[in-house]
């Protein structure tokens, strides 16, 4: 019988259960589904803030919305630049464009796909307003170095932690707390989920004020029906928050289980020629990445797929600096602020996506049998002597 790999689109690959059902019933029977007047969303914010040791946690409707709030906090003028990575979901970049700012793509560390601080430093210019780092696949990015760069140049550092729940930084802090703003996602495929939902983290009172206002149409609720600034409706519902609170209690166990099985696979693949293994330190293992410095990731992904293992090469079809949208209109027929804009080459990122990066789906329900099956398939890849 073929070994089944649980995935996050089915009950066997999630931790959803009676606790979430009870949370939904609690909210529905209360009659209050809006977070403006309800209690679940504010409770979730308190619990996340306490977990991360952050002064403020602001809930919103999605991880992309959380990233939009982070860009609002950075307050770029139209045409200002935000440096980020080309290996990420488009949700990292869309908020930059939504605020009429320009994404500038820096190259990455070829060993893990995270932003290379040296590449970032070379791109900082007079219009740079922020740096947006992504903790890719749950591996800690070099946010200590990036924070130093941000402080030196008066920039805002945003940490996109959508894939990095409880990722640990040197010194024991969680990813999301080294920058000026951290963002979290509760989308279906993340470590914990309420379908969609997001949060931002910050210790800065002014940044928190900007984000909370923008998430609620610029409405200062204490001042009556008065709109202080531009904003959208990014409010989380009480139903989302209630499910997220039930999931939050399970988060430590989810991450611990993923770490156990991932570290077992690292050990099983140690010494396999031609395979670069992820560094376990601090990793939250949203996906399990392998790097083949000599190339061949598409072929290995096909081999693993034939063995029934959920794996794919490159993660993206192309890195975002090579996405087809550049040079096309942004709003209506206008390309502003991207008139004549073409992202620069990012050779390391492009090579990762084209030939050297392979990702294996990961799940807290993987067993030693799953680990052994993956290790056997990698070791038996064609062309290996």
mmCIF file of C-alpha atoms in Angstrom:
data_model
loop_
_atom_site.group_PDB
_atom_site.id
_atom_site.type_symbol
_atom_site.label_atom_id
_atom_site.label_comp_id
_atom_site.label_asym_id
_atom_site.label_seq_id
_atom_site.Cartn_x
_atom_site.Cartn_y
_atom_site.Cartn_z
ATOM 1 C CA UNK A 1 0.000 0.000 0.000
ATOM 2 C CA UNK A 2 1.319 3.478 -0.913
ATOM 3 C CA UNK A 3 2.169 5.582 2.123
ATOM 4 C CA UNK A 4 -0.149 8.590 2.393
ATOM 5 C CA UNK A 5 1.382 11.956 3.237
ATOM 6 C CA UNK A 6 -1.075 14.071 5.246
ATOM 7 C CA UNK A 7 -1.548 17.580 3.881
ATOM 8 C CA UNK A 8 -3.096 20.790 5.116
ATOM 9 C CA UNK A 9 -6.092 20.562 2.795
ATOM 10 C CA UNK A 10 -7.564 17.571 4.658
ATOM 11 C CA UNK A 11 -8.523 16.748 8.234
ATOM 12 C CA UNK A 12 -5.666 14.264 8.589
ATOM 13 C CA UNK A 13 -3.150 17.042 7.978
ATOM 14 C CA UNK A 14 -4.663 19.678 10.269
ATOM 15 C CA UNK A 15 -5.241 20.006 14.007
ATOM 16 C CA UNK A 16 -8.822 21.241 13.623
ATOM 17 C CA UNK A 17 -11.244 19.500 15.930
ATOM 18 C CA UNK A 18 -13.816 19.786 18.695
ATOM 19 C CA UNK A 19 -12.110 22.819 20.230
ATOM 20 C CA UNK A 20 -12.579 24.866 17.061
ATOM 21 C CA UNK A 21 -16.180 23.684 16.682
ATOM 22 C CA UNK A 22 -16.911 24.763 20.259
ATOM 23 C CA UNK A 23 -15.262 28.137 19.632
ATOM 24 C CA UNK A 24 -17.458 28.756 16.594
ATOM 25 C CA UNK A 25 -20.580 27.736 18.487
ATOM 26 C CA UNK A 26 -19.633 30.091 21.320
ATOM 27 C CA UNK A 27 -19.423 33.035 18.956
ATOM 28 C CA UNK A 28 -22.525 32.191 16.929
ATOM 29 C CA UNK A 29 -24.640 31.778 20.049
ATOM 30 C CA UNK A 30 -23.373 35.123 21.361
ATOM 31 C CA UNK A 31 -25.005 36.866 18.406
ATOM 32 C CA UNK A 32 -21.929 39.084 17.873
ATOM 33 C CA UNK A 33 -19.762 38.177 14.902
ATOM 34 C CA UNK A 34 -18.065 41.583 14.474
ATOM 35 C CA UNK A 35 -14.732 42.308 16.139
ATOM 36 C CA UNK A 36 -15.684 45.964 16.590
ATOM 37 C CA UNK A 37 -18.006 45.031 19.435
ATOM 38 C CA UNK A 38 -16.989 41.446 20.186
ATOM 39 C CA UNK A 39 -14.344 40.052 22.546
ATOM 40 C CA UNK A 40 -12.642 37.200 20.648
ATOM 41 C CA UNK A 41 -10.416 39.314 18.410
ATOM 42 C CA UNK A 42 -9.173 41.516 21.230
ATOM 43 C CA UNK A 43 -8.466 38.359 23.271
ATOM 44 C CA UNK A 44 -6.496 36.868 20.349
ATOM 45 C CA UNK A 45 -4.440 40.065 20.106
ATOM 46 C CA UNK A 46 -3.625 39.905 23.819
ATOM 47 C CA UNK A 47 -2.647 36.245 23.623
ATOM 48 C CA UNK A 48 -0.421 36.729 20.572
ATOM 49 C CA UNK A 49 1.167 39.791 22.134
ATOM 50 C CA UNK A 50 1.938 37.848 25.307
ATOM 51 C CA UNK A 51 3.340 34.885 23.359
ATOM 52 C CA UNK A 52 5.673 37.088 21.327
ATOM 53 C CA UNK A 53 6.436 39.591 24.061
ATOM 54 C CA UNK A 54 5.186 42.417 21.839
ATOM 55 C CA UNK A 55 3.558 45.576 23.133
ATOM 56 C CA UNK A 56 0.985 45.551 20.328
ATOM 57 C CA UNK A 57 -0.653 42.837 18.210
ATOM 58 C CA UNK A 58 -3.166 44.003 15.603
ATOM 59 C CA UNK A 59 -5.470 41.417 14.041
ATOM 60 C CA UNK A 60 -6.673 41.703 10.453
ATOM 61 C CA UNK A 61 -8.350 39.716 7.715
ATOM 62 C CA UNK A 62 -5.355 38.004 6.063
ATOM 63 C CA UNK A 63 -1.597 37.702 6.019
ATOM 64 C CA UNK A 64 -1.512 39.965 2.959
ATOM 65 C CA UNK A 65 -3.577 42.528 4.862
ATOM 66 C CA UNK A 66 -1.049 42.327 7.701
ATOM 67 C CA UNK A 67 1.749 43.076 5.237
ATOM 68 C CA UNK A 68 -0.256 45.996 3.869
ATOM 69 C CA UNK A 69 -0.550 47.345 7.410
ATOM 70 C CA UNK A 70 3.215 47.009 7.797
ATOM 71 C CA UNK A 71 3.798 49.080 4.654
ATOM 72 C CA UNK A 72 1.341 51.691 5.952
ATOM 73 C CA UNK A 73 3.371 51.775 9.160
ATOM 74 C CA UNK A 74 6.535 52.467 7.146
ATOM 75 C CA UNK A 75 4.668 55.383 5.493
ATOM 76 C CA UNK A 76 6.389 55.531 2.098
ATOM 77 C CA UNK A 77 5.740 58.504 -0.153
ATOM 78 C CA UNK A 78 4.630 57.632 -3.701
ATOM 79 C CA UNK A 79 7.670 56.407 -5.583
ATOM 80 C CA UNK A 80 9.646 55.484 -2.463
ATOM 81 C CA UNK A 81 11.398 52.132 -2.494
ATOM 82 C CA UNK A 82 11.069 49.072 -0.286
ATOM 83 C CA UNK A 83 13.776 46.426 -0.574
ATOM 84 C CA UNK A 84 12.583 42.848 -0.402
ATOM 85 C CA UNK A 85 13.241 39.320 -1.638
ATOM 86 C CA UNK A 86 12.319 37.866 -5.034
ATOM 87 C CA UNK A 87 11.587 34.445 -3.507
ATOM 88 C CA UNK A 88 8.293 34.910 -1.714
ATOM 89 C CA UNK A 89 4.550 34.862 -2.213
ATOM 90 C CA UNK A 90 3.177 37.848 -4.142
ATOM 91 C CA UNK A 91 1.398 38.876 -0.932
ATOM 92 C CA UNK A 92 4.729 40.296 0.208
ATOM 93 C CA UNK A 93 4.961 42.606 -2.814
ATOM 94 C CA UNK A 94 1.324 43.522 -3.555
ATOM 95 C CA UNK A 95 1.049 45.850 -0.510
ATOM 96 C CA UNK A 96 4.113 47.770 -1.674
ATOM 97 C CA UNK A 97 2.423 48.443 -5.005
ATOM 98 C CA UNK A 98 -0.882 49.206 -3.266
ATOM 99 C CA UNK A 99 0.818 52.098 -1.455
ATOM 100 C CA UNK A 100 2.315 53.417 -4.726
ATOM 101 C CA UNK A 101 5.791 52.404 -3.628
ATOM 102 C CA UNK A 102 8.388 50.520 -5.661
ATOM 103 C CA UNK A 103 9.640 47.031 -4.747
ATOM 104 C CA UNK A 104 13.389 46.684 -5.140
ATOM 105 C CA UNK A 105 14.538 43.076 -5.211
ATOM 106 C CA UNK A 106 17.763 42.101 -3.456
ATOM 107 C CA UNK A 107 19.490 38.799 -4.079
ATOM 108 C CA UNK A 108 19.455 35.941 -1.617
ATOM 109 C CA UNK A 109 21.736 33.541 0.196
ATOM 110 C CA UNK A 110 22.003 30.527 -2.150
ATOM 111 C CA UNK A 111 22.041 28.123 0.796
ATOM 112 C CA UNK A 112 18.544 28.970 2.084
ATOM 113 C CA UNK A 113 16.900 31.585 -0.157
ATOM 114 C CA UNK A 114 16.711 34.254 2.545
ATOM 115 C CA UNK A 115 17.741 37.866 1.916
ATOM 116 C CA UNK A 116 21.480 38.508 1.689
ATOM 117 C CA UNK A 117 22.232 41.572 3.878
ATOM 118 C CA UNK A 118 25.220 42.497 1.688
ATOM 119 C CA UNK A 119 22.968 42.568 -1.373
ATOM 120 C CA UNK A 120 20.454 44.704 0.522
ATOM 121 C CA UNK A 121 23.140 47.181 1.609
ATOM 122 C CA UNK A 122 24.159 47.811 -2.011
ATOM 123 C CA UNK A 123 20.596 48.803 -2.948
ATOM 124 C CA UNK A 124 19.906 51.350 -0.217
ATOM 125 C CA UNK A 125 19.488 54.777 -1.779
ATOM 126 C CA UNK A 126 17.874 58.162 -1.149
ATOM 127 C CA UNK A 127 14.351 56.850 -1.807
ATOM 128 C CA UNK A 128 14.637 53.664 0.270
ATOM 129 C CA UNK A 129 12.027 53.671 3.009
ATOM 130 C CA UNK A 130 11.975 50.110 4.348
ATOM 131 C CA UNK A 131 13.395 46.606 4.180
ATOM 132 C CA UNK A 132 10.948 43.698 4.089
ATOM 133 C CA UNK A 133 12.546 40.387 5.043
ATOM 134 C CA UNK A 134 10.861 36.995 4.703
ATOM 135 C CA UNK A 135 11.715 34.041 6.940
ATOM 136 C CA UNK A 136 11.457 31.648 4.012
ATOM 137 C CA UNK A 137 10.003 28.191 4.707
ATOM 138 C CA UNK A 138 10.352 28.912 8.459
ATOM 139 C CA UNK A 139 14.156 29.365 8.426
ATOM 140 C CA UNK A 140 15.380 32.437 10.333
ATOM 141 C CA UNK A 141 16.591 35.218 8.049
ATOM 142 C CA UNK A 142 19.569 37.381 9.061
ATOM 143 C CA UNK A 143 17.363 39.999 10.653
ATOM 144 C CA UNK A 144 19.994 41.060 13.162
ATOM 145 C CA UNK A 145 22.175 42.308 10.310
ATOM 146 C CA UNK A 146 19.174 43.748 8.506
ATOM 147 C CA UNK A 147 18.032 45.617 11.631
ATOM 148 C CA UNK A 148 21.507 47.120 11.944
ATOM 149 C CA UNK A 149 21.269 48.300 8.321
ATOM 150 C CA UNK A 150 17.797 49.707 8.908
ATOM 151 C CA UNK A 151 18.881 51.603 12.009
ATOM 152 C CA UNK A 152 21.977 52.971 10.276
ATOM 153 C CA UNK A 153 19.929 54.393 7.401
ATOM 154 C CA UNK A 154 16.745 55.337 9.257
ATOM 155 C CA UNK A 155 14.621 52.649 7.600
ATOM 156 C CA UNK A 156 11.729 50.509 8.817
ATOM 157 C CA UNK A 157 12.439 46.768 9.014
ATOM 158 C CA UNK A 158 9.424 44.524 8.403
ATOM 159 C CA UNK A 159 9.574 40.778 9.081
ATOM 160 C CA UNK A 160 7.205 38.612 7.053
ATOM 161 C CA UNK A 161 6.670 35.603 9.325
ATOM 162 C CA UNK A 162 3.795 34.017 7.400
ATOM 163 C CA UNK A 163 5.798 30.785 7.151
ATOM 164 C CA UNK A 164 7.621 31.230 10.436
ATOM 165 C CA UNK A 165 5.382 30.742 13.458
ATOM 166 C CA UNK A 166 7.699 30.346 16.486
ATOM 167 C CA UNK A 167 10.852 30.517 14.376
ATOM 168 C CA UNK A 168 13.629 31.289 16.852
ATOM 169 C CA UNK A 169 16.288 33.953 16.367
ATOM 170 C CA UNK A 170 19.731 33.971 17.997
ATOM 171 C CA UNK A 171 19.255 34.881 21.631
ATOM 172 C CA UNK A 172 15.926 33.055 21.906
ATOM 173 C CA UNK A 173 13.584 35.732 20.538
ATOM 174 C CA UNK A 174 10.915 34.817 18.024
ATOM 175 C CA UNK A 175 11.017 35.935 14.419
ATOM 176 C CA UNK A 176 8.789 38.971 14.128
ATOM 177 C CA UNK A 177 10.277 40.749 17.133
ATOM 178 C CA UNK A 178 13.633 41.896 15.720
ATOM 179 C CA UNK A 179 12.141 44.360 13.233
ATOM 180 C CA UNK A 180 9.958 47.401 13.725
ATOM 181 C CA UNK A 181 6.947 45.359 12.541
ATOM 182 C CA UNK A 182 6.392 41.604 12.268
ATOM 183 C CA UNK A 183 3.538 39.968 10.386
ATOM 184 C CA UNK A 184 1.835 36.600 10.835
ATOM 185 C CA UNK A 185 -0.587 34.615 8.670
ATOM 186 C CA UNK A 186 -3.449 32.281 9.583
ATOM 187 C CA UNK A 187 -4.174 31.172 6.012
ATOM 188 C CA UNK A 188 -5.209 27.577 5.303
ATOM 189 C CA UNK A 189 -1.680 26.319 4.580
ATOM 190 C CA UNK A 190 0.108 27.829 7.570
ATOM 191 C CA UNK A 191 1.167 26.151 10.851
ATOM 192 C CA UNK A 192 -2.173 27.158 12.382
ATOM 193 C CA UNK A 193 -5.216 28.432 10.530
ATOM 194 C CA UNK A 194 -8.604 30.067 10.656
ATOM 195 C CA UNK A 195 -8.947 29.881 6.869
ATOM 196 C CA UNK A 196 -7.576 33.382 6.415
ATOM 197 C CA UNK A 197 -6.401 35.947 8.919
ATOM 198 C CA UNK A 198 -3.325 37.864 9.931
ATOM 199 C CA UNK A 199 -1.672 39.843 12.694
ATOM 200 C CA UNK A 200 1.004 42.486 12.967
ATOM 201 C CA UNK A 201 3.395 42.848 15.888
ATOM 202 C CA UNK A 202 5.167 45.991 17.054
ATOM 203 C CA UNK A 203 6.508 47.661 20.178
ATOM 204 C CA UNK A 204 6.100 51.116 18.647
ATOM 205 C CA UNK A 205 2.951 52.971 19.763
ATOM 206 C CA UNK A 206 2.812 55.226 16.698
ATOM 207 C CA UNK A 207 3.243 52.384 14.218
ATOM 208 C CA UNK A 208 0.520 50.461 16.041
ATOM 209 C CA UNK A 209 -1.804 53.472 15.855
ATOM 210 C CA UNK A 210 -1.291 53.809 12.092
ATOM 211 C CA UNK A 211 -1.933 50.121 11.493
ATOM 212 C CA UNK A 212 -5.014 49.885 13.692
ATOM 213 C CA UNK A 213 -6.547 52.940 12.043
ATOM 214 C CA UNK A 214 -5.852 51.682 8.517
ATOM 215 C CA UNK A 215 -7.418 48.296 9.317
ATOM 216 C CA UNK A 216 -10.649 50.051 10.377
ATOM 217 C CA UNK A 217 -11.181 52.617 7.574
ATOM 218 C CA UNK A 218 -9.211 55.286 9.422
ATOM 219 C CA UNK A 219 -11.965 55.386 12.016
ATOM 220 C CA UNK A 220 -11.012 56.704 15.431
ATOM 221 C CA UNK A 221 -13.707 54.909 17.396
ATOM 222 C CA UNK A 222 -13.075 57.034 20.484
ATOM 223 C CA UNK A 223 -13.917 60.209 18.531
ATOM 224 C CA UNK A 224 -17.311 59.149 17.213
ATOM 225 C CA UNK A 225 -17.905 58.740 13.484
ATOM 226 C CA UNK A 226 -14.738 60.579 12.542
ATOM 227 C CA UNK A 227 -12.245 59.330 9.966
ATOM 228 C CA UNK A 228 -8.734 60.458 10.820
ATOM 229 C CA UNK A 229 -6.899 59.023 7.823
ATOM 230 C CA UNK A 230 -7.207 56.814 4.762
ATOM 231 C CA UNK A 231 -7.971 53.223 5.619
ATOM 232 C CA UNK A 232 -9.605 50.037 4.404
ATOM 233 C CA UNK A 233 -11.731 47.441 6.111
ATOM 234 C CA UNK A 234 -9.216 44.776 7.103
ATOM 235 C CA UNK A 235 -11.047 43.761 10.263
ATOM 236 C CA UNK A 236 -10.850 40.155 11.442
ATOM 237 C CA UNK A 237 -14.211 38.585 12.297
ATOM 238 C CA UNK A 238 -15.014 37.056 15.665
ATOM 239 C CA UNK A 239 -15.410 33.675 13.954
ATOM 240 C CA UNK A 240 -11.861 33.842 12.596
ATOM 241 C CA UNK A 241 -10.489 34.966 15.941
ATOM 242 C CA UNK A 242 -12.260 32.241 17.911
ATOM 243 C CA UNK A 243 -10.863 29.508 15.659
ATOM 244 C CA UNK A 244 -7.426 31.124 15.760
ATOM 245 C CA UNK A 245 -7.474 31.164 19.565
ATOM 246 C CA UNK A 246 -8.249 27.436 19.666
ATOM 247 C CA UNK A 247 -5.481 26.822 17.140
ATOM 248 C CA UNK A 248 -3.026 28.982 19.087
ATOM 249 C CA UNK A 249 -3.190 26.570 22.024
ATOM 250 C CA UNK A 250 -2.022 23.811 19.680
ATOM 251 C CA UNK A 251 0.789 25.823 18.061
ATOM 252 C CA UNK A 252 3.671 24.717 20.336
ATOM 253 C CA UNK A 253 2.816 21.071 19.710
ATOM 254 C CA UNK A 254 2.527 21.632 15.960
ATOM 255 C CA UNK A 255 5.947 23.252 15.715
ATOM 256 C CA UNK A 256 7.555 20.706 18.056
ATOM 257 C CA UNK A 257 6.229 17.797 15.969
ATOM 258 C CA UNK A 258 7.438 19.371 12.729
ATOM 259 C CA UNK A 259 10.861 19.934 14.265
ATOM 260 C CA UNK A 260 11.191 16.341 15.456
ATOM 261 C CA UNK A 261 10.477 14.804 12.085
ATOM 262 C CA UNK A 262 12.466 17.414 10.138
ATOM 263 C CA UNK A 263 15.529 16.973 12.317
ATOM 264 C CA UNK A 264 15.219 13.212 11.817
ATOM 265 C CA UNK A 265 15.284 13.734 8.052
ATOM 266 C CA UNK A 266 18.290 16.051 8.315
ATOM 267 C CA UNK A 267 20.108 13.301 10.206
ATOM 268 C CA UNK A 268 19.022 10.642 7.703
ATOM 269 C CA UNK A 269 20.318 12.689 4.754
ATOM 270 C CA UNK A 270 23.522 13.827 6.395
ATOM 271 C CA UNK A 271 26.464 13.066 4.145
ATOM 272 C CA UNK A 272 24.412 12.470 0.986
ATOM 273 C CA UNK A 273 26.551 13.839 -1.820
ATOM 274 C CA UNK A 274 25.222 16.761 -3.840
ATOM 275 C CA UNK A 275 22.508 17.745 -1.337
ATOM 276 C CA UNK A 276 22.610 20.911 0.752
ATOM 277 C CA UNK A 277 20.553 20.432 3.913
ATOM 278 C CA UNK A 278 18.674 23.157 5.804
ATOM 279 C CA UNK A 279 20.115 24.348 9.093
ATOM 280 C CA UNK A 280 17.810 23.193 11.920
ATOM 281 C CA UNK A 281 18.674 26.027 14.324
ATOM 282 C CA UNK A 282 15.487 28.013 15.016
ATOM 283 C CA UNK A 283 13.683 26.520 11.993
ATOM 284 C CA UNK A 284 9.883 26.181 12.161
ATOM 285 C CA UNK A 285 9.683 23.893 9.081
ATOM 286 C CA UNK A 286 6.767 25.206 7.065
ATOM 287 C CA UNK A 287 8.349 23.349 4.155
ATOM 288 C CA UNK A 288 11.470 21.189 4.065
ATOM 289 C CA UNK A 289 13.894 22.698 1.509
ATOM 290 C CA UNK A 290 16.817 20.981 -0.169
ATOM 291 C CA UNK A 291 19.440 22.783 -2.247
ATOM 292 C CA UNK A 292 21.325 20.956 -4.994
ATOM 293 C CA UNK A 293 24.331 23.227 -5.685
ATOM 294 C CA UNK A 294 25.099 21.362 -8.913
ATOM 295 C CA UNK A 295 21.531 21.614 -10.183
ATOM 296 C CA UNK A 296 19.027 18.881 -10.902
ATOM 297 C CA UNK A 297 16.193 19.929 -8.582
ATOM 298 C CA UNK A 298 13.481 19.441 -11.243
ATOM 299 C CA UNK A 299 14.683 15.909 -11.913
ATOM 300 C CA UNK A 300 14.812 15.052 -8.217
ATOM 301 C CA UNK A 301 11.339 16.516 -7.695
ATOM 302 C CA UNK A 302 10.008 14.301 -10.485
ATOM 303 C CA UNK A 303 11.697 11.274 -8.927
ATOM 304 C CA UNK A 304 10.190 12.026 -5.516
ATOM 305 C CA UNK A 305 6.783 12.587 -7.087
ATOM 306 C CA UNK A 306 6.923 9.154 -8.687
ATOM 307 C CA UNK A 307 7.553 7.746 -5.204
ATOM 308 C CA UNK A 308 4.412 9.474 -3.916
ATOM 309 C CA UNK A 309 6.273 12.190 -2.023
ATOM 310 C CA UNK A 310 4.816 15.728 -2.254
ATOM 311 C CA UNK A 311 7.783 17.701 -3.602
ATOM 312 C CA UNK A 312 8.322 20.392 -6.213
ATOM 313 C CA UNK A 313 11.231 22.259 -7.689
ATOM 314 C CA UNK A 314 11.808 25.999 -7.459
ATOM 315 C CA UNK A 315 8.857 26.863 -5.159
ATOM 316 C CA UNK A 316 7.823 29.562 -7.685
ATOM 317 C CA UNK A 317 7.452 29.458 -11.463
ATOM 318 C CA UNK A 318 9.877 32.392 -11.563
ATOM 319 C CA UNK A 319 11.343 34.679 -8.896
ATOM 320 C CA UNK A 320 9.269 37.826 -8.501
ATOM 321 C CA UNK A 321 11.880 40.043 -10.125
ATOM 322 C CA UNK A 322 11.109 38.085 -13.296
ATOM 323 C CA UNK A 323 7.298 38.049 -12.949
ATOM 324 C CA UNK A 324 5.404 39.129 -16.094
ATOM 325 C CA UNK A 325 3.595 42.019 -14.375
ATOM 326 C CA UNK A 326 6.505 44.470 -14.544
ATOM 327 C CA UNK A 327 6.022 47.082 -17.231
ATOM 328 C CA UNK A 328 2.256 46.598 -17.276
ATOM 329 C CA UNK A 329 -0.288 49.112 -15.941
ATOM 330 C CA UNK A 330 -0.771 49.153 -12.184
ATOM 331 C CA UNK A 331 -3.924 51.285 -11.877
ATOM 332 C CA UNK A 332 -6.123 51.696 -14.952
ATOM 333 C CA UNK A 333 -3.808 52.457 -17.844
ATOM 334 C CA UNK A 334 -1.145 54.038 -15.634
ATOM 335 C CA UNK A 335 2.125 52.316 -14.784
ATOM 336 C CA UNK A 336 2.958 54.896 -12.096
ATOM 337 C CA UNK A 337 5.143 54.618 -10.054
ATOM 338 C CA UNK A 338 6.694 51.880 -12.191
ATOM 339 C CA UNK A 339 7.052 53.801 -15.461
ATOM 340 C CA UNK A 340 10.097 52.333 -17.179
ATOM 341 C CA UNK A 341 10.769 50.091 -14.186
ATOM 342 C CA UNK A 342 12.471 46.766 -14.713
ATOM 343 C CA UNK A 343 13.747 44.843 -11.691
ATOM 344 C CA UNK A 344 17.448 44.068 -11.689
ATOM 345 C CA UNK A 345 18.786 40.544 -12.012
ATOM 346 C CA UNK A 346 19.083 38.432 -8.870
ATOM 347 C CA UNK A 347 21.348 35.603 -10.093
ATOM 348 C CA UNK A 348 21.293 33.508 -6.921
ATOM 349 C CA UNK A 349 17.506 33.654 -6.625
ATOM 350 C CA UNK A 350 17.071 32.891 -10.311
ATOM 351 C CA UNK A 351 19.349 29.881 -10.108
ATOM 352 C CA UNK A 352 17.558 28.548 -7.028
ATOM 353 C CA UNK A 353 14.176 28.720 -8.749
ATOM 354 C CA UNK A 354 15.457 27.361 -12.048
ATOM 355 C CA UNK A 355 17.597 24.448 -10.959
ATOM 356 C CA UNK A 356 18.856 24.146 -7.386
ATOM 357 C CA UNK A 357 15.913 24.504 -4.954
ATOM 358 C CA UNK A 358 13.532 21.695 -4.083
ATOM 359 C CA UNK A 359 10.832 21.864 -1.420
ATOM 360 C CA UNK A 360 9.081 18.964 0.259
ATOM 361 C CA UNK A 361 5.689 19.567 1.855
ATOM 362 C CA UNK A 362 5.892 19.215 5.613
ATOM 363 C CA UNK A 363 3.329 18.353 8.243
ATOM 364 C CA UNK A 364 3.076 17.819 11.973
ATOM 365 C CA UNK A 365 1.497 14.417 11.365
ATOM 366 C CA UNK A 366 4.482 12.914 9.569
ATOM 367 C CA UNK A 367 5.756 9.740 11.213
ATOM 368 C CA UNK A 368 9.147 7.986 11.151
ATOM 369 C CA UNK A 369 7.778 5.997 8.203
ATOM 370 C CA UNK A 370 7.280 9.218 6.233
ATOM 371 C CA UNK A 371 10.795 10.357 7.068
ATOM 372 C CA UNK A 372 12.268 7.012 6.023
ATOM 373 C CA UNK A 373 10.352 7.027 2.738
ATOM 374 C CA UNK A 374 11.642 10.496 1.855
ATOM 375 C CA UNK A 375 15.211 9.646 2.809
ATOM 376 C CA UNK A 376 15.133 6.425 0.779
ATOM 377 C CA UNK A 377 13.772 8.246 -2.267
ATOM 378 C CA UNK A 378 16.404 10.995 -2.073
ATOM 379 C CA UNK A 379 19.234 8.475 -1.667
ATOM 380 C CA UNK A 380 17.974 6.420 -4.628
ATOM 381 C CA UNK A 381 17.711 9.343 -7.029
ATOM 382 C CA UNK A 382 18.796 8.597 -10.630
ATOM 383 C CA UNK A 383 22.360 9.423 -11.507
ATOM 384 C CA UNK A 384 23.680 8.973 -7.969
ATOM 385 C CA UNK A 385 26.575 6.580 -7.830
#
